[in-house]
mmCIF file of C-alpha atoms in Angstrom:
data_model
loop_
_atom_site.group_PDB
_atom_site.id
_atom_site.type_symbol
_atom_site.label_atom_id
_atom_site.label_comp_id
_atom_site.label_asym_id
_atom_site.label_seq_id
_atom_site.Cartn_x
_atom_site.Cartn_y
_atom_site.Cartn_z
ATOM 1 C CA MET A 1 2.369 -5.562 -5.357
ATOM 2 C CA ASN A 2 5.591 -6.706 -3.365
ATOM 3 C CA ALA A 3 7.155 -3.593 -4.449
ATOM 4 C CA ILE A 4 4.416 -1.229 -3.174
ATOM 5 C CA ILE A 5 4.378 -3.158 0.268
ATOM 6 C CA SER A 6 8.229 -2.692 0.581
ATOM 7 C CA ILE A 7 8.295 1.013 -0.274
ATOM 8 C CA LEU A 8 5.335 1.604 2.409
ATOM 9 C CA GLY A 9 7.521 -0.455 4.990
ATOM 10 C CA LYS A 10 10.516 1.944 4.269
ATOM 11 C CA ARG A 11 8.259 5.172 4.634
ATOM 12 C CA ALA A 12 6.620 3.701 7.810
ATOM 13 C CA LEU A 13 9.996 3.496 9.502
ATOM 14 C CA LYS A 14 11.285 6.686 8.298
ATOM 15 C CA SER A 15 7.992 8.467 9.608
ATOM 16 C CA LEU A 16 8.581 6.581 12.955
ATOM 17 C CA ASP A 17 11.666 8.779 13.473
ATOM 18 C CA THR A 18 10.632 11.824 11.705
ATOM 19 C CA ASP A 19 7.300 12.128 13.575
ATOM 20 C CA LYS A 20 9.235 11.974 17.311
ATOM 21 C CA ILE A 21 6.977 9.025 18.289
ATOM 22 C CA LYS A 22 8.112 7.287 21.647
ATOM 23 C CA PRO A 23 7.237 3.907 20.530
ATOM 24 C CA ASN A 24 7.938 2.342 24.099
ATOM 25 C CA SER A 25 6.171 5.083 26.189
ATOM 26 C CA ASP A 26 3.411 6.800 24.133
ATOM 27 C CA ASN A 27 0.075 5.345 24.081
ATOM 28 C CA PRO A 28 -0.991 3.492 20.877
ATOM 29 C CA TYR A 29 -4.595 3.161 21.854
ATOM 30 C CA GLU A 30 -5.476 6.673 23.292
ATOM 31 C CA GLU A 31 -4.435 10.409 22.885
ATOM 32 C CA ARG A 32 -5.086 13.509 24.921
ATOM 33 C CA VAL A 33 -6.720 16.109 22.810
ATOM 34 C CA PRO A 34 -7.358 19.805 23.857
ATOM 35 C CA VAL A 35 -11.062 20.944 24.792
ATOM 36 C CA TYR A 36 -11.526 24.745 23.627
ATOM 37 C CA LYS A 37 -13.925 27.113 25.192
ATOM 38 C CA ASN A 38 -14.009 30.824 23.692
ATOM 39 C CA GLY A 39 -10.889 29.899 21.648
ATOM 40 C CA GLN A 40 -8.906 28.941 24.902
ATOM 41 C CA ILE A 41 -7.802 25.582 25.978
ATOM 42 C CA VAL A 42 -9.727 24.812 29.158
ATOM 43 C CA LYS A 43 -8.765 21.244 29.671
ATOM 44 C CA TYR A 44 -7.769 17.894 28.032
ATOM 45 C CA LYS A 45 -9.670 14.719 27.262
ATOM 46 C CA THR A 46 -8.569 11.243 26.539
ATOM 47 C CA GLN A 47 -10.075 9.605 23.429
ATOM 48 C CA GLU A 48 -9.291 6.655 21.123
ATOM 49 C CA ARG A 49 -7.023 7.499 18.416
ATOM 50 C CA PRO A 50 -8.705 7.846 14.798
ATOM 51 C CA ILE A 51 -8.231 5.369 12.133
ATOM 52 C CA PRO A 52 -8.178 6.445 8.489
ATOM 53 C CA VAL A 53 -11.180 5.691 6.488
ATOM 54 C CA GLU A 54 -9.078 4.982 3.471
ATOM 55 C CA LEU A 55 -8.316 1.628 5.277
ATOM 56 C CA SER A 56 -10.145 -1.329 4.366
ATOM 57 C CA SER A 57 -12.741 -2.576 7.136
ATOM 58 C CA ASN A 58 -10.289 -5.408 7.780
ATOM 59 C CA ASP A 59 -7.227 -3.264 8.440
ATOM 60 C CA GLN A 60 -9.551 -1.169 10.576
ATOM 61 C CA ALA A 61 -10.310 -3.747 12.717
ATOM 62 C CA ILE A 62 -6.761 -5.215 13.072
ATOM 63 C CA LEU A 63 -5.647 -1.905 13.834
ATOM 64 C CA LYS A 64 -7.922 -1.068 16.608
ATOM 65 C CA LYS A 65 -7.686 -4.585 18.102
ATOM 66 C CA VAL A 66 -3.845 -4.585 18.201
ATOM 67 C CA ARG A 67 -3.811 -0.976 19.459
ATOM 68 C CA LYS A 68 -5.994 -2.064 22.479
ATOM 69 C CA ARG A 69 -4.236 -5.192 23.486
ATOM 70 C CA ALA A 70 -0.941 -3.663 23.324
ATOM 71 C CA TYR A 71 -2.135 -0.962 25.520
ATOM 72 C CA LYS A 72 -3.783 -3.360 28.245
ATOM 73 C CA TRP A 73 -0.643 -5.897 28.193
ATOM 74 C CA ASP A 74 1.829 -2.891 28.540
ATOM 75 C CA GLN A 75 0.300 0.140 30.079
ATOM 76 C CA GLY A 76 -3.216 -0.995 31.477
ATOM 77 C CA PHE A 77 -2.669 -0.243 35.118
ATOM 78 C CA ARG A 78 -0.996 2.494 37.286
ATOM 79 C CA LEU A 79 0.791 1.485 40.533
ATOM 80 C CA CYS A 80 0.645 3.892 43.375
ATOM 81 C CA CYS A 81 4.345 3.273 44.220
ATOM 82 C CA PHE A 82 5.466 2.661 40.730
ATOM 83 C CA PRO A 83 6.488 5.600 38.312
ATOM 84 C CA MET A 84 5.250 4.321 35.278
ATOM 85 C CA ARG A 85 2.168 2.315 34.085
ATOM 86 C CA VAL A 86 2.399 -1.381 33.620
ATOM 87 C CA GLY A 87 0.391 -4.153 32.048
ATOM 88 C CA TRP A 88 -0.572 -7.822 32.089
ATOM 89 C CA SER A 89 2.736 -8.527 30.564
ATOM 90 C CA PHE A 90 4.617 -7.337 33.656
ATOM 91 C CA PHE A 91 2.718 -9.336 36.347
ATOM 92 C CA ILE A 92 2.955 -12.592 34.095
ATOM 93 C CA GLY A 93 6.694 -12.137 33.286
ATOM 94 C CA LEU A 94 7.010 -11.846 37.238
ATOM 95 C CA ILE A 95 6.617 -15.767 37.204
ATOM 96 C CA PRO A 96 10.159 -17.733 36.672
ATOM 97 C CA ILE A 97 10.582 -19.085 33.190
ATOM 98 C CA ILE A 98 6.986 -20.041 32.526
ATOM 99 C CA GLY A 99 5.841 -16.464 32.805
ATOM 100 C CA ASP A 100 8.599 -15.169 30.264
ATOM 101 C CA PHE A 101 7.448 -17.925 27.949
ATOM 102 C CA ALA A 102 3.836 -17.264 28.265
ATOM 103 C CA ASP A 103 4.605 -13.408 27.975
ATOM 104 C CA ALA A 104 6.437 -14.065 24.664
ATOM 105 C CA LEU A 105 3.474 -16.093 23.317
ATOM 106 C CA MET A 106 1.139 -13.265 23.754
ATOM 107 C CA ALA A 107 3.529 -11.123 21.934
ATOM 108 C CA LEU A 108 3.856 -13.284 19.024
ATOM 109 C CA TRP A 109 -0.064 -13.669 18.740
ATOM 110 C CA LEU A 110 -0.140 -10.041 18.531
ATOM 111 C CA VAL A 111 2.217 -10.016 15.686
ATOM 112 C CA LYS A 112 0.448 -12.864 14.002
ATOM 113 C CA LYS A 113 -2.851 -10.722 14.182
ATOM 114 C CA ALA A 114 -0.951 -7.695 12.821
ATOM 115 C CA SER A 115 0.340 -9.842 9.753
ATOM 116 C CA LYS A 116 -3.330 -10.425 8.717
ATOM 117 C CA ILE A 117 -4.008 -7.063 7.407
ATOM 118 C CA ASP A 118 -4.603 -6.763 3.755
ATOM 119 C CA GLY A 119 -1.362 -7.642 1.745
ATOM 120 C CA GLY A 120 0.412 -8.712 4.880
ATOM 121 C CA LEU A 121 3.354 -6.946 6.636
ATOM 122 C CA PRO A 122 6.471 -6.003 4.804
ATOM 123 C CA ALA A 123 9.502 -8.136 5.639
ATOM 124 C CA THR A 124 11.431 -5.473 7.421
ATOM 125 C CA LEU A 125 8.460 -4.435 9.824
ATOM 126 C CA TYR A 126 8.027 -8.147 10.428
ATOM 127 C CA ALA A 127 11.518 -8.971 11.223
ATOM 128 C CA LYS A 128 11.791 -5.790 13.614
ATOM 129 C CA MET A 129 8.775 -6.998 15.349
ATOM 130 C CA ILE A 130 10.232 -10.441 15.995
ATOM 131 C CA SER A 131 13.384 -8.892 17.094
ATOM 132 C CA ASN A 132 11.519 -6.857 19.645
ATOM 133 C CA ILE A 133 10.161 -10.084 21.157
ATOM 134 C CA VAL A 134 13.281 -11.907 21.167
ATOM 135 C CA PHE A 135 14.972 -9.066 23.168
ATOM 136 C CA ASP A 136 12.064 -8.680 25.425
ATOM 137 C CA PHE A 137 12.203 -12.576 26.139
ATOM 138 C CA ALA A 138 15.976 -12.701 26.430
ATOM 139 C CA ILE A 139 16.086 -9.751 29.191
ATOM 140 C CA GLY A 140 12.945 -11.191 30.911
ATOM 141 C CA LEU A 141 15.007 -14.232 31.809
ATOM 142 C CA ILE A 142 17.048 -12.281 34.192
ATOM 143 C CA PRO A 143 15.243 -12.251 37.571
ATOM 144 C CA ILE A 144 13.722 -8.990 38.939
ATOM 145 C CA VAL A 145 16.319 -6.690 36.761
ATOM 146 C CA GLY A 146 15.022 -8.166 33.605
ATOM 147 C CA ASP A 147 11.468 -7.666 34.433
ATOM 148 C CA LEU A 148 12.183 -4.036 35.313
ATOM 149 C CA ILE A 149 13.688 -3.614 31.950
ATOM 150 C CA ASP A 150 10.592 -5.368 30.051
ATOM 151 C CA ALA A 151 8.310 -2.809 31.705
ATOM 152 C CA VAL A 152 10.108 0.097 30.281
ATOM 153 C CA TYR A 153 11.003 -1.703 26.796
ATOM 154 C CA ARG A 154 7.379 -2.607 26.089
ATOM 155 C CA ALA A 155 7.787 -4.793 23.026
ATOM 156 C CA ASN A 156 3.774 -4.904 22.508
ATOM 157 C CA THR A 157 3.709 -1.282 22.418
ATOM 158 C CA ARG A 158 6.675 -0.948 20.077
ATOM 159 C CA ASN A 159 5.063 -3.436 17.584
ATOM 160 C CA ALA A 160 1.564 -1.726 17.749
ATOM 161 C CA TRP A 161 3.369 1.514 16.926
ATOM 162 C CA LEU A 162 5.084 -0.225 13.878
ATOM 163 C CA LEU A 163 1.584 -1.280 12.510
ATOM 164 C CA HIS A 164 0.282 2.011 13.151
ATOM 165 C CA VAL A 165 2.846 4.205 11.132
ATOM 166 C CA TYR A 166 2.632 1.327 8.289
ATOM 167 C CA LEU A 167 -0.971 1.640 8.036
ATOM 168 C CA MET A 168 -0.798 5.465 8.118
ATOM 169 C CA ALA A 169 1.533 5.351 5.140
ATOM 170 C CA LYS A 170 -0.818 2.934 3.497
ATOM 171 C CA ALA A 171 -3.941 5.258 3.813
ATOM 172 C CA GLU A 172 -1.807 8.086 2.597
ATOM 173 C CA ALA A 173 -1.060 6.084 -0.598
ATOM 174 C CA VAL A 174 -4.725 5.070 -1.207
ATOM 175 C CA ARG A 175 -5.699 8.935 -0.489
ATOM 176 C CA ASN A 176 -3.232 10.097 -3.004
ATOM 177 C CA GLY A 177 -3.503 7.646 -5.555
ATOM 178 C CA LYS A 178 0.447 6.735 -5.601
ATOM 179 C CA VAL A 179 3.466 5.859 -3.480
ATOM 180 C CA SER A 180 6.971 7.053 -3.665
ATOM 181 C CA ASP A 181 10.111 5.388 -2.495
ATOM 182 C CA PRO A 182 11.629 7.747 0.010
ATOM 183 C CA GLU A 183 15.185 6.488 -1.046
ATOM 184 C CA THR A 184 15.188 6.086 -5.059
ATOM 185 C CA GLY A 185 12.212 8.679 -5.546
ATOM 186 C CA GLU A 186 10.524 6.267 -7.487
ATOM 187 C CA THR A 187 6.591 6.690 -8.069
ATOM 188 C CA ILE A 188 3.999 3.856 -8.430
ATOM 189 C CA HIS A 189 0.519 4.943 -9.217
ATOM 190 C CA LEU A 190 -2.154 2.726 -7.857
ATOM 191 C CA SER A 191 -5.582 1.950 -9.155
ATOM 192 C CA GLY A 192 -9.083 2.050 -7.388
ATOM 193 C CA ASN A 193 -8.187 4.693 -4.615
ATOM 194 C CA GLY A 194 -11.039 5.879 -2.303
ATOM 195 C CA ALA A 195 -12.283 5.604 1.435
ATOM 196 C CA GLY A 196 -12.629 2.381 2.562
ATOM 197 C CA HIS A 197 -11.188 0.275 -0.044
ATOM 198 C CA GLY A 198 -7.422 0.064 0.720
ATOM 199 C CA VAL A 199 -6.584 -0.883 -2.717
ATOM 200 C CA LEU A 200 -2.923 -1.371 -3.355
ATOM 201 C CA GLN A 201 -2.768 -2.521 -6.958
ATOM 202 C CA PRO A 202 -0.497 -0.622 -9.537
ATOM 203 C CA SER A 203 -2.332 1.114 -12.226
ATOM 204 C CA THR A 204 -2.688 -0.934 -15.307
ATOM 205 C CA ARG A 205 -3.933 1.673 -17.792
ATOM 206 C CA PRO A 206 -2.292 1.509 -20.939
ATOM 207 C CA ALA A 207 -0.532 4.085 -22.844
ATOM 208 C CA GLN A 208 -2.630 5.888 -25.482
ATOM 209 C CA SER A 209 -0.421 6.203 -28.619
ATOM 210 C CA THR A 210 -0.933 9.366 -30.537
ATOM 211 C CA SER A 211 1.294 8.617 -33.654
ATOM 212 C CA ALA A 212 -0.398 8.395 -37.138
ATOM 213 C CA PRO A 213 -1.214 4.857 -38.634
ATOM 214 C CA GLU A 214 1.486 3.892 -41.040
ATOM 215 C CA ALA A 215 1.799 1.611 -44.222
ATOM 216 C CA THR A 216 3.507 -1.366 -43.938
ATOM 217 C CA HIS A 217 5.479 -2.344 -46.874
ATOM 218 C CA GLY A 218 6.408 -5.944 -47.974
ATOM 219 C CA ARG A 219 5.976 -8.394 -50.518
ATOM 220 C CA GLY A 220 2.692 -9.565 -49.064
ATOM 221 C CA TRP A 221 0.842 -12.745 -49.673
ATOM 222 C CA GLY A 222 0.874 -14.877 -52.955
ATOM 223 C CA TRP A 223 -1.662 -12.818 -54.715
ATOM 224 C CA ASN A 224 0.377 -9.571 -54.100
ATOM 225 C CA ARG A 225 3.733 -10.542 -55.462
ATOM 226 C CA GLY A 226 4.337 -7.912 -57.887
ATOM 227 C CA GLY A 227 5.482 -5.347 -55.284
ATOM 228 C CA GLY A 228 3.560 -2.814 -53.273
ATOM 229 C CA GLY A 229 2.302 -4.286 -49.857
ATOM 230 C CA ARG A 230 -0.410 -3.685 -47.380
ATOM 231 C CA MET A 231 -1.846 -0.606 -46.384
ATOM 232 C CA ALA A 232 -3.188 0.122 -42.928
ATOM 233 C CA GLU A 233 -6.624 1.841 -42.233
ATOM 234 C CA PRO A 234 -7.456 3.180 -39.031
ATOM 235 C CA ASP A 235 -10.909 2.835 -37.433
ATOM 236 C CA LEU A 236 -11.278 6.244 -35.936
ATOM 237 C CA GLU A 237 -14.200 5.066 -33.367
ATOM 238 C CA SER A 238 -12.624 1.929 -31.925
ATOM 239 C CA GLY A 239 -9.106 2.847 -32.429
ATOM 240 C CA ILE A 240 -8.247 -0.463 -34.292
ATOM 241 C CA VAL A 241 -5.757 -0.447 -37.044
ATOM 242 C CA GLU A 242 -7.019 -2.655 -39.585
ATOM 243 C CA VAL A 243 -4.470 -4.097 -42.319
ATOM 244 C CA ARG A 244 -5.949 -4.702 -45.804
ATOM 245 C CA PRO A 245 -4.302 -5.687 -49.033
ATOM 246 C CA GLU A 246 -3.279 -2.734 -51.487
ATOM 247 C CA ARG A 247 -4.960 -4.262 -54.209
ATOM 248 C CA GLU A 248 -8.463 -4.074 -52.398
ATOM 249 C CA LEU A 249 -7.738 -0.570 -51.502
ATOM 250 C CA ARG A 250 -6.889 0.203 -55.058
ATOM 251 C CA ASP A 251 -10.182 -1.226 -56.184
ATOM 252 C CA ASN A 252 -12.329 0.556 -53.642
ATOM 253 C CA HIS A 253 -10.854 3.944 -54.475
ATOM 254 C CA GLY A 254 -10.352 3.438 -58.184
ATOM 255 C CA GLY A 255 -6.660 3.936 -58.172
ATOM 256 C CA ARG A 256 -3.814 1.735 -58.739
ATOM 257 C CA GLY A 257 -2.298 2.196 -55.277
ATOM 258 C CA ASP A 258 0.873 3.476 -56.478
ATOM 259 C CA GLY A 259 -0.502 7.182 -55.994
ATOM 260 C CA ARG A 260 -1.311 7.543 -59.620
ATOM 261 C CA SER A 261 -4.945 7.728 -60.798
ATOM 262 C CA GLY A 262 -6.779 5.294 -62.569
ATOM 263 C CA SER A 263 -7.913 5.323 -66.377
ATOM 264 C CA THR A 264 -10.475 8.159 -67.174
ATOM 265 C CA ARG A 265 -11.055 7.063 -71.049
ATOM 266 C CA ASP A 266 -14.490 6.876 -72.173
ATOM 267 C CA PRO A 267 -15.610 3.057 -72.508
ATOM 268 C CA ARG A 268 -17.852 4.107 -75.773
ATOM 269 C CA LYS A 269 -14.650 5.558 -77.385
ATOM 270 C CA GLN A 270 -12.887 2.367 -76.521
ATOM 271 C CA GLY A 271 -15.584 0.136 -78.069
ATOM 272 C CA ARG A 272 -15.618 1.933 -81.381
ATOM 273 C CA ARG A 273 -11.571 1.245 -81.693
#
């Protein structure tokens, strides 16, 4: 389980770069989608970002809440004389010292909420979220300039995007029934894949043997000390190999157990002798 979470963490960090996401400015909660009419784009509308159905109900609820809170705290307002959107985090941070501590506690609460997803967060993602908060807090201690840098850095939005890419990688793994390490190429097959389950358990199906049953030779038990050994008979229905004494097989099949057939003399002729 820990290996799967670690691999998904690697894939999440890689996709954060390859998908060209701007984690400090892109809206984690809403997206703009085109509206078509007669095959042409007539306008754009804003809607909530979809959540994969492959995730469990717990993961879906946490992702939605973290996205929404991060948006309100970092980008909830548009000021008429300010070139970018700001949120409650910016206004709270304007209060010297106390506001910075309160802002950091809010950000830590968001990370704590994100860590309650099924299986928890990978250690790499959790450490990156905490480092975002520490940097945001340290810069915010600088009067005025620090607050402006905080408004651009947006630690909560960055952490929401980290959770987003991780759960997207998790949903893809559940959908495909496997997950591959982007560095080593190792592939782990999962069990119970399906919509709404979010299962990340490695498959435990045993490998089926196709080899024929073999006879085991040895001295056997006390009643079989004269050589030979034990013969293995397969049960074709259950697949169980039953070990039976060679003497019992010889009695059942009318032979000596050494490949030679038993006696075929007429018992009436033996009696006249």
